[in-house]
Short mmCIF file of C-alpha atoms in Angstrom, two decimals:
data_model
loop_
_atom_site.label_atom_id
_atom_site.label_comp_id
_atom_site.label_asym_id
_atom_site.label_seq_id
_atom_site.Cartn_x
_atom_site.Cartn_y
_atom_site.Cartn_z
CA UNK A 1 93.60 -135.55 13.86
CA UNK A 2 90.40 -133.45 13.71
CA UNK A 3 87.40 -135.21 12.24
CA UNK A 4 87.61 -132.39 9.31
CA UNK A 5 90.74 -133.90 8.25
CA UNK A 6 88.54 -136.65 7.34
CA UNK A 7 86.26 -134.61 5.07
CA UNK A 8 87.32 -134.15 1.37
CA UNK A 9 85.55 -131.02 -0.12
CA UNK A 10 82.50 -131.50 -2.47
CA UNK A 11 83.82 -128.49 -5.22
CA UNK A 12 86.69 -131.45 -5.58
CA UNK A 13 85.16 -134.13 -5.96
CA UNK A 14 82.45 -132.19 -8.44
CA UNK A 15 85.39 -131.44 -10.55
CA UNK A 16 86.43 -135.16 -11.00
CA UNK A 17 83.01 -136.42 -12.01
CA UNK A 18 82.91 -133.25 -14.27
CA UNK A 19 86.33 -134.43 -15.61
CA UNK A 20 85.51 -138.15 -16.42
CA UNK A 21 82.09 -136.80 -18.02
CA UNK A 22 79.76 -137.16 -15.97
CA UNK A 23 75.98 -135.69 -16.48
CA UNK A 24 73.62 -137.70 -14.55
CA UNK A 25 73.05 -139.07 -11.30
CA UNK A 26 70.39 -141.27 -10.18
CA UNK A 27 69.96 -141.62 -6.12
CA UNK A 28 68.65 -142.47 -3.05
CA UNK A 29 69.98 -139.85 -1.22
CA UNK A 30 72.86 -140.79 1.43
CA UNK A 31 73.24 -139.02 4.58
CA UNK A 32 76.82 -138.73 4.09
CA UNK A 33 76.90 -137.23 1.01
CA UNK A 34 74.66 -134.01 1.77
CA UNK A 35 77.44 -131.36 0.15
CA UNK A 36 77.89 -133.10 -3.01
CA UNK A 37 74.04 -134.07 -3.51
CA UNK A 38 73.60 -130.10 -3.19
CA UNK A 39 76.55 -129.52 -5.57
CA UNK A 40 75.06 -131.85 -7.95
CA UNK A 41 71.48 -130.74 -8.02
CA UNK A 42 72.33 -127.43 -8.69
CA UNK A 43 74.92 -128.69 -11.75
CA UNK A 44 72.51 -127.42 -14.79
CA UNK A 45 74.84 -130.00 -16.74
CA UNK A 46 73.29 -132.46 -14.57
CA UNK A 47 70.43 -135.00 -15.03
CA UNK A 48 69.52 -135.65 -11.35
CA UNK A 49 66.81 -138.63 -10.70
CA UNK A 50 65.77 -139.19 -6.98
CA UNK A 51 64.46 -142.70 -6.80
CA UNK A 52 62.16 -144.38 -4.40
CA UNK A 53 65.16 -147.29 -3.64
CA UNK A 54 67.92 -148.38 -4.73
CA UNK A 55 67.37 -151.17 -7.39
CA UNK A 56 65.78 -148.33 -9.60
CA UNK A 57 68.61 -146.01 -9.03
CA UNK A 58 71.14 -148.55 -11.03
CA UNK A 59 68.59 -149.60 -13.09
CA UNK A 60 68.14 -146.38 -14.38
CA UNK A 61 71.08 -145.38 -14.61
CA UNK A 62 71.93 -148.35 -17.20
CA UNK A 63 69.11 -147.04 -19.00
CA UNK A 64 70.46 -143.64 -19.26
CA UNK A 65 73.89 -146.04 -20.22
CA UNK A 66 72.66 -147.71 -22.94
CA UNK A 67 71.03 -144.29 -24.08
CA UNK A 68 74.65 -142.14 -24.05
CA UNK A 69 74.48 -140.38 -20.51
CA UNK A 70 77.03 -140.85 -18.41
CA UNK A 71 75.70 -141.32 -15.06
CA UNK A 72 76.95 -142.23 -11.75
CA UNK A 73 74.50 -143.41 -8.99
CA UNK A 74 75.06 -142.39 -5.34
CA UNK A 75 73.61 -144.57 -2.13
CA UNK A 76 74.37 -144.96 0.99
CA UNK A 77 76.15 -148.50 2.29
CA UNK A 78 72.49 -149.72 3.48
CA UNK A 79 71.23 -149.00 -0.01
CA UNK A 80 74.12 -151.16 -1.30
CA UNK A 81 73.29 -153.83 0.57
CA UNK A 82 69.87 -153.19 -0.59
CA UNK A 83 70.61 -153.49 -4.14
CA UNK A 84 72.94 -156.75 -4.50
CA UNK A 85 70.98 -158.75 -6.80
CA UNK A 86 70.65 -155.60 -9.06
CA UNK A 87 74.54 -154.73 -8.59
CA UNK A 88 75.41 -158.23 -9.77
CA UNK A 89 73.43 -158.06 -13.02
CA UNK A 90 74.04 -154.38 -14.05
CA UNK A 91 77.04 -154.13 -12.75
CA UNK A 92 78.66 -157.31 -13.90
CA UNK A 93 76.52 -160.21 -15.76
CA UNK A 94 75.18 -156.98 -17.58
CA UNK A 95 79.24 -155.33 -18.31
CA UNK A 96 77.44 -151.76 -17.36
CA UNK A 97 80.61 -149.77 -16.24
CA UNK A 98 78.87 -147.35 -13.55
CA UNK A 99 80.27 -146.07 -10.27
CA UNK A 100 78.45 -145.61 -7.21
CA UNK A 101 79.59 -143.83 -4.75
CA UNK A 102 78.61 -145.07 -1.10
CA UNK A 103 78.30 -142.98 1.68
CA UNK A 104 79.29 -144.54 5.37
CA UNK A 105 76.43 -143.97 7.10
CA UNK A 106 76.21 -144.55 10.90
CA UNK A 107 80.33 -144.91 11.22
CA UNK A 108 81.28 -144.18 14.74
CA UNK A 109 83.93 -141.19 14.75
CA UNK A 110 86.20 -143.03 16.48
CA UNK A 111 86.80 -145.51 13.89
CA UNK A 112 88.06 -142.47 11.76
CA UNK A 113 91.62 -143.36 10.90
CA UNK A 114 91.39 -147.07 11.38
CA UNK A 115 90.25 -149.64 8.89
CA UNK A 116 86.41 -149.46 8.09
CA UNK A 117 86.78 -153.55 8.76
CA UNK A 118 86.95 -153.08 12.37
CA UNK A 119 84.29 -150.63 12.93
CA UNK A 120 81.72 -151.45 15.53
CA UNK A 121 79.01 -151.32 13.01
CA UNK A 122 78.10 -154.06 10.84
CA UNK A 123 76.62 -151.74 7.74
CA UNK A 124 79.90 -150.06 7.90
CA UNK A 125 82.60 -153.21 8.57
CA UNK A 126 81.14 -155.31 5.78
CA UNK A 127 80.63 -152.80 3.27
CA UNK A 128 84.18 -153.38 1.84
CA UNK A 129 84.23 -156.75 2.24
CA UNK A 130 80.96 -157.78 0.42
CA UNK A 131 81.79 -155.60 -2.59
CA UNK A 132 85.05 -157.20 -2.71
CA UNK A 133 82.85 -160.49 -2.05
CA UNK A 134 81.19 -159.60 -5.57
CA UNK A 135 84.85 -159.14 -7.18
CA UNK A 136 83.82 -155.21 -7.92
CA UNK A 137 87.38 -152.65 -7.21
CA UNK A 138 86.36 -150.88 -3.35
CA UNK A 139 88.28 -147.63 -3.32
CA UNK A 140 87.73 -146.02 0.11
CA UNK A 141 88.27 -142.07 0.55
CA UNK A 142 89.49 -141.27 3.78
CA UNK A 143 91.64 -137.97 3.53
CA UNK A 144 92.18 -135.62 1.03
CA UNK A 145 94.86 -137.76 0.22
CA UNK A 146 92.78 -140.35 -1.40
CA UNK A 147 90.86 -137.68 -4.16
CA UNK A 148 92.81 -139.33 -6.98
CA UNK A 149 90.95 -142.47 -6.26
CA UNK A 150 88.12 -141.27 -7.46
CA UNK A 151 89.31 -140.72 -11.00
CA UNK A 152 90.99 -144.30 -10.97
CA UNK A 153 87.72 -145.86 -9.93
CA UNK A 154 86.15 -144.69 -13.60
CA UNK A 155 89.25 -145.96 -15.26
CA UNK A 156 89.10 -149.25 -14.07
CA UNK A 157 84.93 -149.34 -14.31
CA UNK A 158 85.31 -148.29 -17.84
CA UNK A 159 88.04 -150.64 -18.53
CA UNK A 160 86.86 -153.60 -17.00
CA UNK A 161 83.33 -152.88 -18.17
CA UNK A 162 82.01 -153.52 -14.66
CA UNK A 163 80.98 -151.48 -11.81
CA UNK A 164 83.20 -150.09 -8.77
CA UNK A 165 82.54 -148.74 -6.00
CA UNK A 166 83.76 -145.22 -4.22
CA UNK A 167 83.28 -144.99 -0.60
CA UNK A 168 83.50 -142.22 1.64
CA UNK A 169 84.29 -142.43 5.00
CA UNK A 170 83.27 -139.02 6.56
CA UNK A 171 81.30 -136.18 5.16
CA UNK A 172 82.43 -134.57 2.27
CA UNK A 173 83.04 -130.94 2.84
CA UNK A 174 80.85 -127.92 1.77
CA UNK A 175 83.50 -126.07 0.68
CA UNK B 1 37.82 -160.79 -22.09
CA UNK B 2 42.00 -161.17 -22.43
CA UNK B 3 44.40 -161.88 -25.04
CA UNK B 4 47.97 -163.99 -25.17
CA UNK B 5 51.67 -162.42 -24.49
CA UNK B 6 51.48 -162.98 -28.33
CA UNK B 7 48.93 -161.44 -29.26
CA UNK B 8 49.59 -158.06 -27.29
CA UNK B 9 53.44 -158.33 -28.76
CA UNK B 10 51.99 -159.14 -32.69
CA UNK B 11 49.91 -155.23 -32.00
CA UNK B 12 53.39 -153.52 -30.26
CA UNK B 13 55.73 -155.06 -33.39
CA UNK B 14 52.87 -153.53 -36.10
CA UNK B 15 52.85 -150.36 -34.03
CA UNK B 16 56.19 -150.08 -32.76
CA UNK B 17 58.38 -148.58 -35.54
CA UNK B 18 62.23 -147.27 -34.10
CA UNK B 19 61.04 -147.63 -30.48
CA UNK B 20 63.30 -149.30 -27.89
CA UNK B 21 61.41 -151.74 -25.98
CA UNK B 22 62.84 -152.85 -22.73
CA UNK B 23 60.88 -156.40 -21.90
CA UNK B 24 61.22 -158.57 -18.88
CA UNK B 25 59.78 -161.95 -17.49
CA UNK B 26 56.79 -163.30 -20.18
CA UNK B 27 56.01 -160.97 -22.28
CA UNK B 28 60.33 -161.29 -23.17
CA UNK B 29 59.85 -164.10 -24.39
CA UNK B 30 56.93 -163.17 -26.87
CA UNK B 31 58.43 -159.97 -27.77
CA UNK B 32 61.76 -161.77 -28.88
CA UNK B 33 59.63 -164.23 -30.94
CA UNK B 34 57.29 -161.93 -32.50
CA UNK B 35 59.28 -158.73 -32.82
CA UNK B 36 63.26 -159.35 -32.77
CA UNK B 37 65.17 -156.60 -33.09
CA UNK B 38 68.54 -154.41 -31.63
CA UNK B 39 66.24 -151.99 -30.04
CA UNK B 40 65.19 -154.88 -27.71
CA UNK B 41 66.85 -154.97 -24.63
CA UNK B 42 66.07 -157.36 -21.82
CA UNK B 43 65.87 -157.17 -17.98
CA UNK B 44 66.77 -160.54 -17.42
CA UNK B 45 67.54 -162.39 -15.05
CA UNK B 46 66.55 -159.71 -13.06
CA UNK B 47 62.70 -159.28 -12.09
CA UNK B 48 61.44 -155.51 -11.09
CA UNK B 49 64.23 -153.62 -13.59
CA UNK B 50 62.24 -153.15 -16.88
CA UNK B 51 60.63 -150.11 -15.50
CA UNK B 52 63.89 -148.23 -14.15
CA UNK B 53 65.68 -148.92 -17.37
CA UNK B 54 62.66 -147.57 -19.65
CA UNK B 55 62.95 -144.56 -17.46
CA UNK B 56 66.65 -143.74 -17.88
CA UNK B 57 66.45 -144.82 -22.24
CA UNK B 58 63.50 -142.21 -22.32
CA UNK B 59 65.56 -139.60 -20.19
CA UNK B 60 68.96 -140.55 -22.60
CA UNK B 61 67.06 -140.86 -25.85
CA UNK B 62 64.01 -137.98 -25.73
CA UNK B 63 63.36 -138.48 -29.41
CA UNK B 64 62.35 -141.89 -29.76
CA UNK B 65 59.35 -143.50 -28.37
CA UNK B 66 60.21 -145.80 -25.53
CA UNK B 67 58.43 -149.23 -24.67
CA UNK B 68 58.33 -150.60 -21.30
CA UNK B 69 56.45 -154.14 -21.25
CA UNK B 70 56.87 -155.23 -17.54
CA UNK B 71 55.40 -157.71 -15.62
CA UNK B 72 52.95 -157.61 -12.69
CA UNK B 73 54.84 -159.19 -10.45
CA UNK B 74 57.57 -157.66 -11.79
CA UNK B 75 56.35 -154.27 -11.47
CA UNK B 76 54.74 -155.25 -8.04
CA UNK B 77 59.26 -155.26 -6.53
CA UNK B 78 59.67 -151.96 -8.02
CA UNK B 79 56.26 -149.98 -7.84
CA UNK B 80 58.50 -146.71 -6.86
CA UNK B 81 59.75 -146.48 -10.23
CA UNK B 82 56.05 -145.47 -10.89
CA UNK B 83 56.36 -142.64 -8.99
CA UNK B 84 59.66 -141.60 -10.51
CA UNK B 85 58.62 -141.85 -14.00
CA UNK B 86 55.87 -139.52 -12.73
CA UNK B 87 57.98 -137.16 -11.55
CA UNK B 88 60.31 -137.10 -14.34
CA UNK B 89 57.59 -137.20 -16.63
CA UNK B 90 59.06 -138.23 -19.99
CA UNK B 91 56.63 -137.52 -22.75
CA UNK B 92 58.03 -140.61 -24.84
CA UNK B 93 57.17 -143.31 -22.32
CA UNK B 94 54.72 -145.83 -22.48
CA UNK B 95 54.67 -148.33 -19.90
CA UNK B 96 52.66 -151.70 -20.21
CA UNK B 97 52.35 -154.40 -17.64
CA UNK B 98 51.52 -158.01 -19.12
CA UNK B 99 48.72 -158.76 -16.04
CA UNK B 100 48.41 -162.22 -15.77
CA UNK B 101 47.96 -162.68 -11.90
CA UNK B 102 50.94 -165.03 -11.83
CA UNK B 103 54.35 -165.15 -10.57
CA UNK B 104 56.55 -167.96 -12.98
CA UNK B 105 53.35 -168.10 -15.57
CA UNK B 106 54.05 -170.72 -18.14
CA UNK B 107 55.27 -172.83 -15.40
CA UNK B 108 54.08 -173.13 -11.68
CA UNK B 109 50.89 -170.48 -12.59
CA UNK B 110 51.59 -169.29 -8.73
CA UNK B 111 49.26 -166.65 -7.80
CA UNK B 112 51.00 -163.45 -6.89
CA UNK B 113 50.13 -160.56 -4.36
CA UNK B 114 48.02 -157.72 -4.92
CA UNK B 115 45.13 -159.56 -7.11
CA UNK B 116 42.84 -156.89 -5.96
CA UNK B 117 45.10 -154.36 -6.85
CA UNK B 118 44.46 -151.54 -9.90
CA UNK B 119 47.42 -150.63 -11.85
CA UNK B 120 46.08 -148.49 -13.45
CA UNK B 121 44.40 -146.30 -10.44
CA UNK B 122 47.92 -146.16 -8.90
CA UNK B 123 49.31 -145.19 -12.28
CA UNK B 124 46.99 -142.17 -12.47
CA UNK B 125 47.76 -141.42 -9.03
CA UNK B 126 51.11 -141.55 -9.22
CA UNK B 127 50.81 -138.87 -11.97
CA UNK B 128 51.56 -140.78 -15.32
CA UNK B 129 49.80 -138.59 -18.97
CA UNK B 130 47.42 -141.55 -18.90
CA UNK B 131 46.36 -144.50 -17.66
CA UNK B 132 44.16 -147.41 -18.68
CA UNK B 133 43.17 -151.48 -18.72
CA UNK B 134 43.43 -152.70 -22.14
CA UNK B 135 41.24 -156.25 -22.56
CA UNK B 136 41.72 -157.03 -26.50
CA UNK B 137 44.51 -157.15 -28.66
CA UNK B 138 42.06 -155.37 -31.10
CA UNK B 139 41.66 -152.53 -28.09
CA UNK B 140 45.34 -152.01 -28.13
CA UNK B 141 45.58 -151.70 -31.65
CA UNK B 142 43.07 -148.79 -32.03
CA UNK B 143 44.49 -146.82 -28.58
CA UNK B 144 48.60 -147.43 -29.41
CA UNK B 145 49.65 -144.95 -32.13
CA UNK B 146 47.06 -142.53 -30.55
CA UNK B 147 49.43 -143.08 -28.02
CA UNK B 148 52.65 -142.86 -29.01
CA UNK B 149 51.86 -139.70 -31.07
CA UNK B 150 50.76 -137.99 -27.91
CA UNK B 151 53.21 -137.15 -24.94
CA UNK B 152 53.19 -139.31 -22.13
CA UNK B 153 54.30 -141.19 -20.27
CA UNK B 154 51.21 -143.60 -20.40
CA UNK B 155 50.27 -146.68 -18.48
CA UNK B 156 48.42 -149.10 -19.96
CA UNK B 157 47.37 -152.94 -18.12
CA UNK B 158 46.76 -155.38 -20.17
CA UNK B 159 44.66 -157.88 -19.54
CA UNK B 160 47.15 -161.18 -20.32
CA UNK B 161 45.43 -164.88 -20.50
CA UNK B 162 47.26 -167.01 -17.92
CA UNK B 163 49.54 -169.45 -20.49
CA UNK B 164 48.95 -173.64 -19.35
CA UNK B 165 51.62 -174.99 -16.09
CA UNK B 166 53.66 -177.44 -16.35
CA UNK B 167 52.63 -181.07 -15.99
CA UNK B 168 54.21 -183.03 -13.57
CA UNK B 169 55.87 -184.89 -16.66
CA UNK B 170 57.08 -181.74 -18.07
CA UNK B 171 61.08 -181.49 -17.78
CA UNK B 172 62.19 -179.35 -15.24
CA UNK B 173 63.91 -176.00 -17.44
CA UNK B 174 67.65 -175.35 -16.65
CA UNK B 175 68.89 -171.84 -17.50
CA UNK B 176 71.29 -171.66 -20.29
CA UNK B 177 74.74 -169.88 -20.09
CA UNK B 178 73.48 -167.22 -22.77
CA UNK B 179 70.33 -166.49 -20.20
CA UNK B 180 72.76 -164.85 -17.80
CA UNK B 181 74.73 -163.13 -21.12
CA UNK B 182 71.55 -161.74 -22.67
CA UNK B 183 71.22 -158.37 -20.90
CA UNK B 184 74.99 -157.69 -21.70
CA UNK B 185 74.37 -158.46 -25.19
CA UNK B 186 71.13 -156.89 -26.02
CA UNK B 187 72.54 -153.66 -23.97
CA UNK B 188 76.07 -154.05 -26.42
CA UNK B 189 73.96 -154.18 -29.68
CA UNK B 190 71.56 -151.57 -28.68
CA UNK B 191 74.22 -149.09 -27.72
CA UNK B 192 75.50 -149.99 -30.97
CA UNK B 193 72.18 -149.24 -33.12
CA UNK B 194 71.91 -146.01 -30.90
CA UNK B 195 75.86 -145.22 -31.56
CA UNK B 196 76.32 -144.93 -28.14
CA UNK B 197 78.95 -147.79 -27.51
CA UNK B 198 82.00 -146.72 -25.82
#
């Protein structure tokens, strides 16, 4: 497989946050996620808050919460492991349903189409494994295939009342 | 000159008509005495994310005054939010820091970083409306309608007396269950005084 096959385009994943209501973001911008920060930015339905780090990205974005906005926040996997303490009271002790989407940033291309667990790097092996550490739903988008995750991870956010946690695994696609 | 948590939260509840107040660390604990209400909502336990959640209520709810009352030290993890609220610039923000000089005050009085620091200078820096160091409950009094009727967002530091330590015969505190429910439930009944539950 070509590393494209890896790459879900932005327009589609755009469509599914404008689909589950989405009209904020709050970030530290990920390196992964270049096509869909652009897509987003230029969204005039869009609130779009860059933040200095990542604490005050899910921090506001249970402000916005409490307020009515529906926001997601978007970091890269060192920015989640930046944020734990905040994660585990927003995101759980806190019941604030938001989803972050992480970006896998420094994940060696030849780990595409193997499990993230048994990449090289550390930022990108334990990613899954200490969100699943915090009891948080991990949904991982690796192909195309996996778009419909994305939807599913605001269903069971909502319905639990607790964070989760997209993660892509290659760059999203421009198209 | 200096005045108590109290004192600065007895001027905010005279002043603060439908305003949400997000409150962390001390001055939480004097805001919840003085001023209880469902527009309170608590960072707690989690030090630094007053600030970020002011910013998002005042982006989510534009036509109601917004009350941040943070904490030095507090405000000390997350000093970027001070440049975001800058940037985003919302006009009904006010942002106080209870300045004290002390991390756990009330209890080990532990000097924190930064005691040469001016929040306020940084505030103006950063960009905030306004920015000033309040001494007196009296001062804050005369300058908080002025502004809340004038668009911000606005920085004020407050000049906070340092509350007694404990004695070594004081018991040690342990947490109740409810401390680690609070932010949960003050978020729940907010959202439902805003009609935004879901």
């Amino acid at each position: 497989m070509a590393n494209t096959d890896f790459s879900v385009p932005a327009s589609r994943v755009h469509d599914i946050l404008r689909e589950k209501g989405v009209n904020a973001v709050t970030t530290v911008p990920d390196f992964i996620q270049f096509a869909l920060h652009d897509r987003l930015l230029n969204d005039p339905g869009m609130t779009y808050v860059e933040c200095a780090a990542e604490n005050q990205a899910l921090t506001c974005a249970m402000g916005m919460y409490v307020g009515g906005m529906e926001p997601i926040v978007m970091v890269q996997n060192q920015g989640l492991f930046n944020c734990i303490n905040t994660l585990r009271s927003v995101g759980i002790d806190a019941n604030i349903p938001l989803v972050i989407l992480v970006g896998a940033f420094g994940r060696e291309f030849d780990n595409l189409g193997k499990p993230l667990t048994e990449s090289r790097r550390v930022m990108v092996n334990r990613t899954q494994p200490v969100v699943e550490a915090l009891k948080l739903p991990f949904y991982a988008i690796e192909t195309p295939d996996d778009l419909p995750r994305i939807a599913e991870a605001f269903d069971t956010a909502r319905a639990r009342k607790q964070a989760a946690v997209v993660h892509f695994g290659y760059f999203p696609a421009w198209n | 000159m200096s005045m108590t948590n109290y004192e600065a939260c007895a001027v905010i509840h005279q002043i603060r008509g439908e305003a949400l107040i997000v409150n962390t660390m001390s001055a939480m604990f004097a805001i919840t005495a003085v001023s209880p209400s469902a527009l309170n909502l608590s960072s707690v336990p989690l030090m630094g994310g007053a600030s970020g959640m002011g910013l998002g209520l005042a982006i989510a709810q534009p036509a109601r005054p917004v009350m941040v009352l943070d904490g030095d030290a507090s405000l000390l993890m997350e000093l970027g939010t001070m440049a975001q609220i800058a940037d985003v610039a919302p006009a009904n923000l006010i942002h106080m820091v209870f300045n004290n000089n002390l991390q756990f005050s009330g209890a080990a009085n532990l000097e924190r970083p930064g005691r040469k620091l001016d929040f306020a200078a940084m505030a103006r820096a950063a960009g905030y409306a306004s920015a000033q160091r309040i001494e007196t409950a009296a001062d804050l009094a005369q300058i908080l309608p002025g502004l809340i009727a004038t668009p911000g967002p606005h920085f004020i530091d407050l000049a906070i007396a340092a509350p007694p330590k404990f004695a070594h015969r004081t018991p040690q505190p342990e947490f109740p269950d409810l401390q680690f429910q609070r932010m949960g439930a003050e978020a729940a009944k907010m959202m439902e005084a805003l009609g935004t539950t879901r």
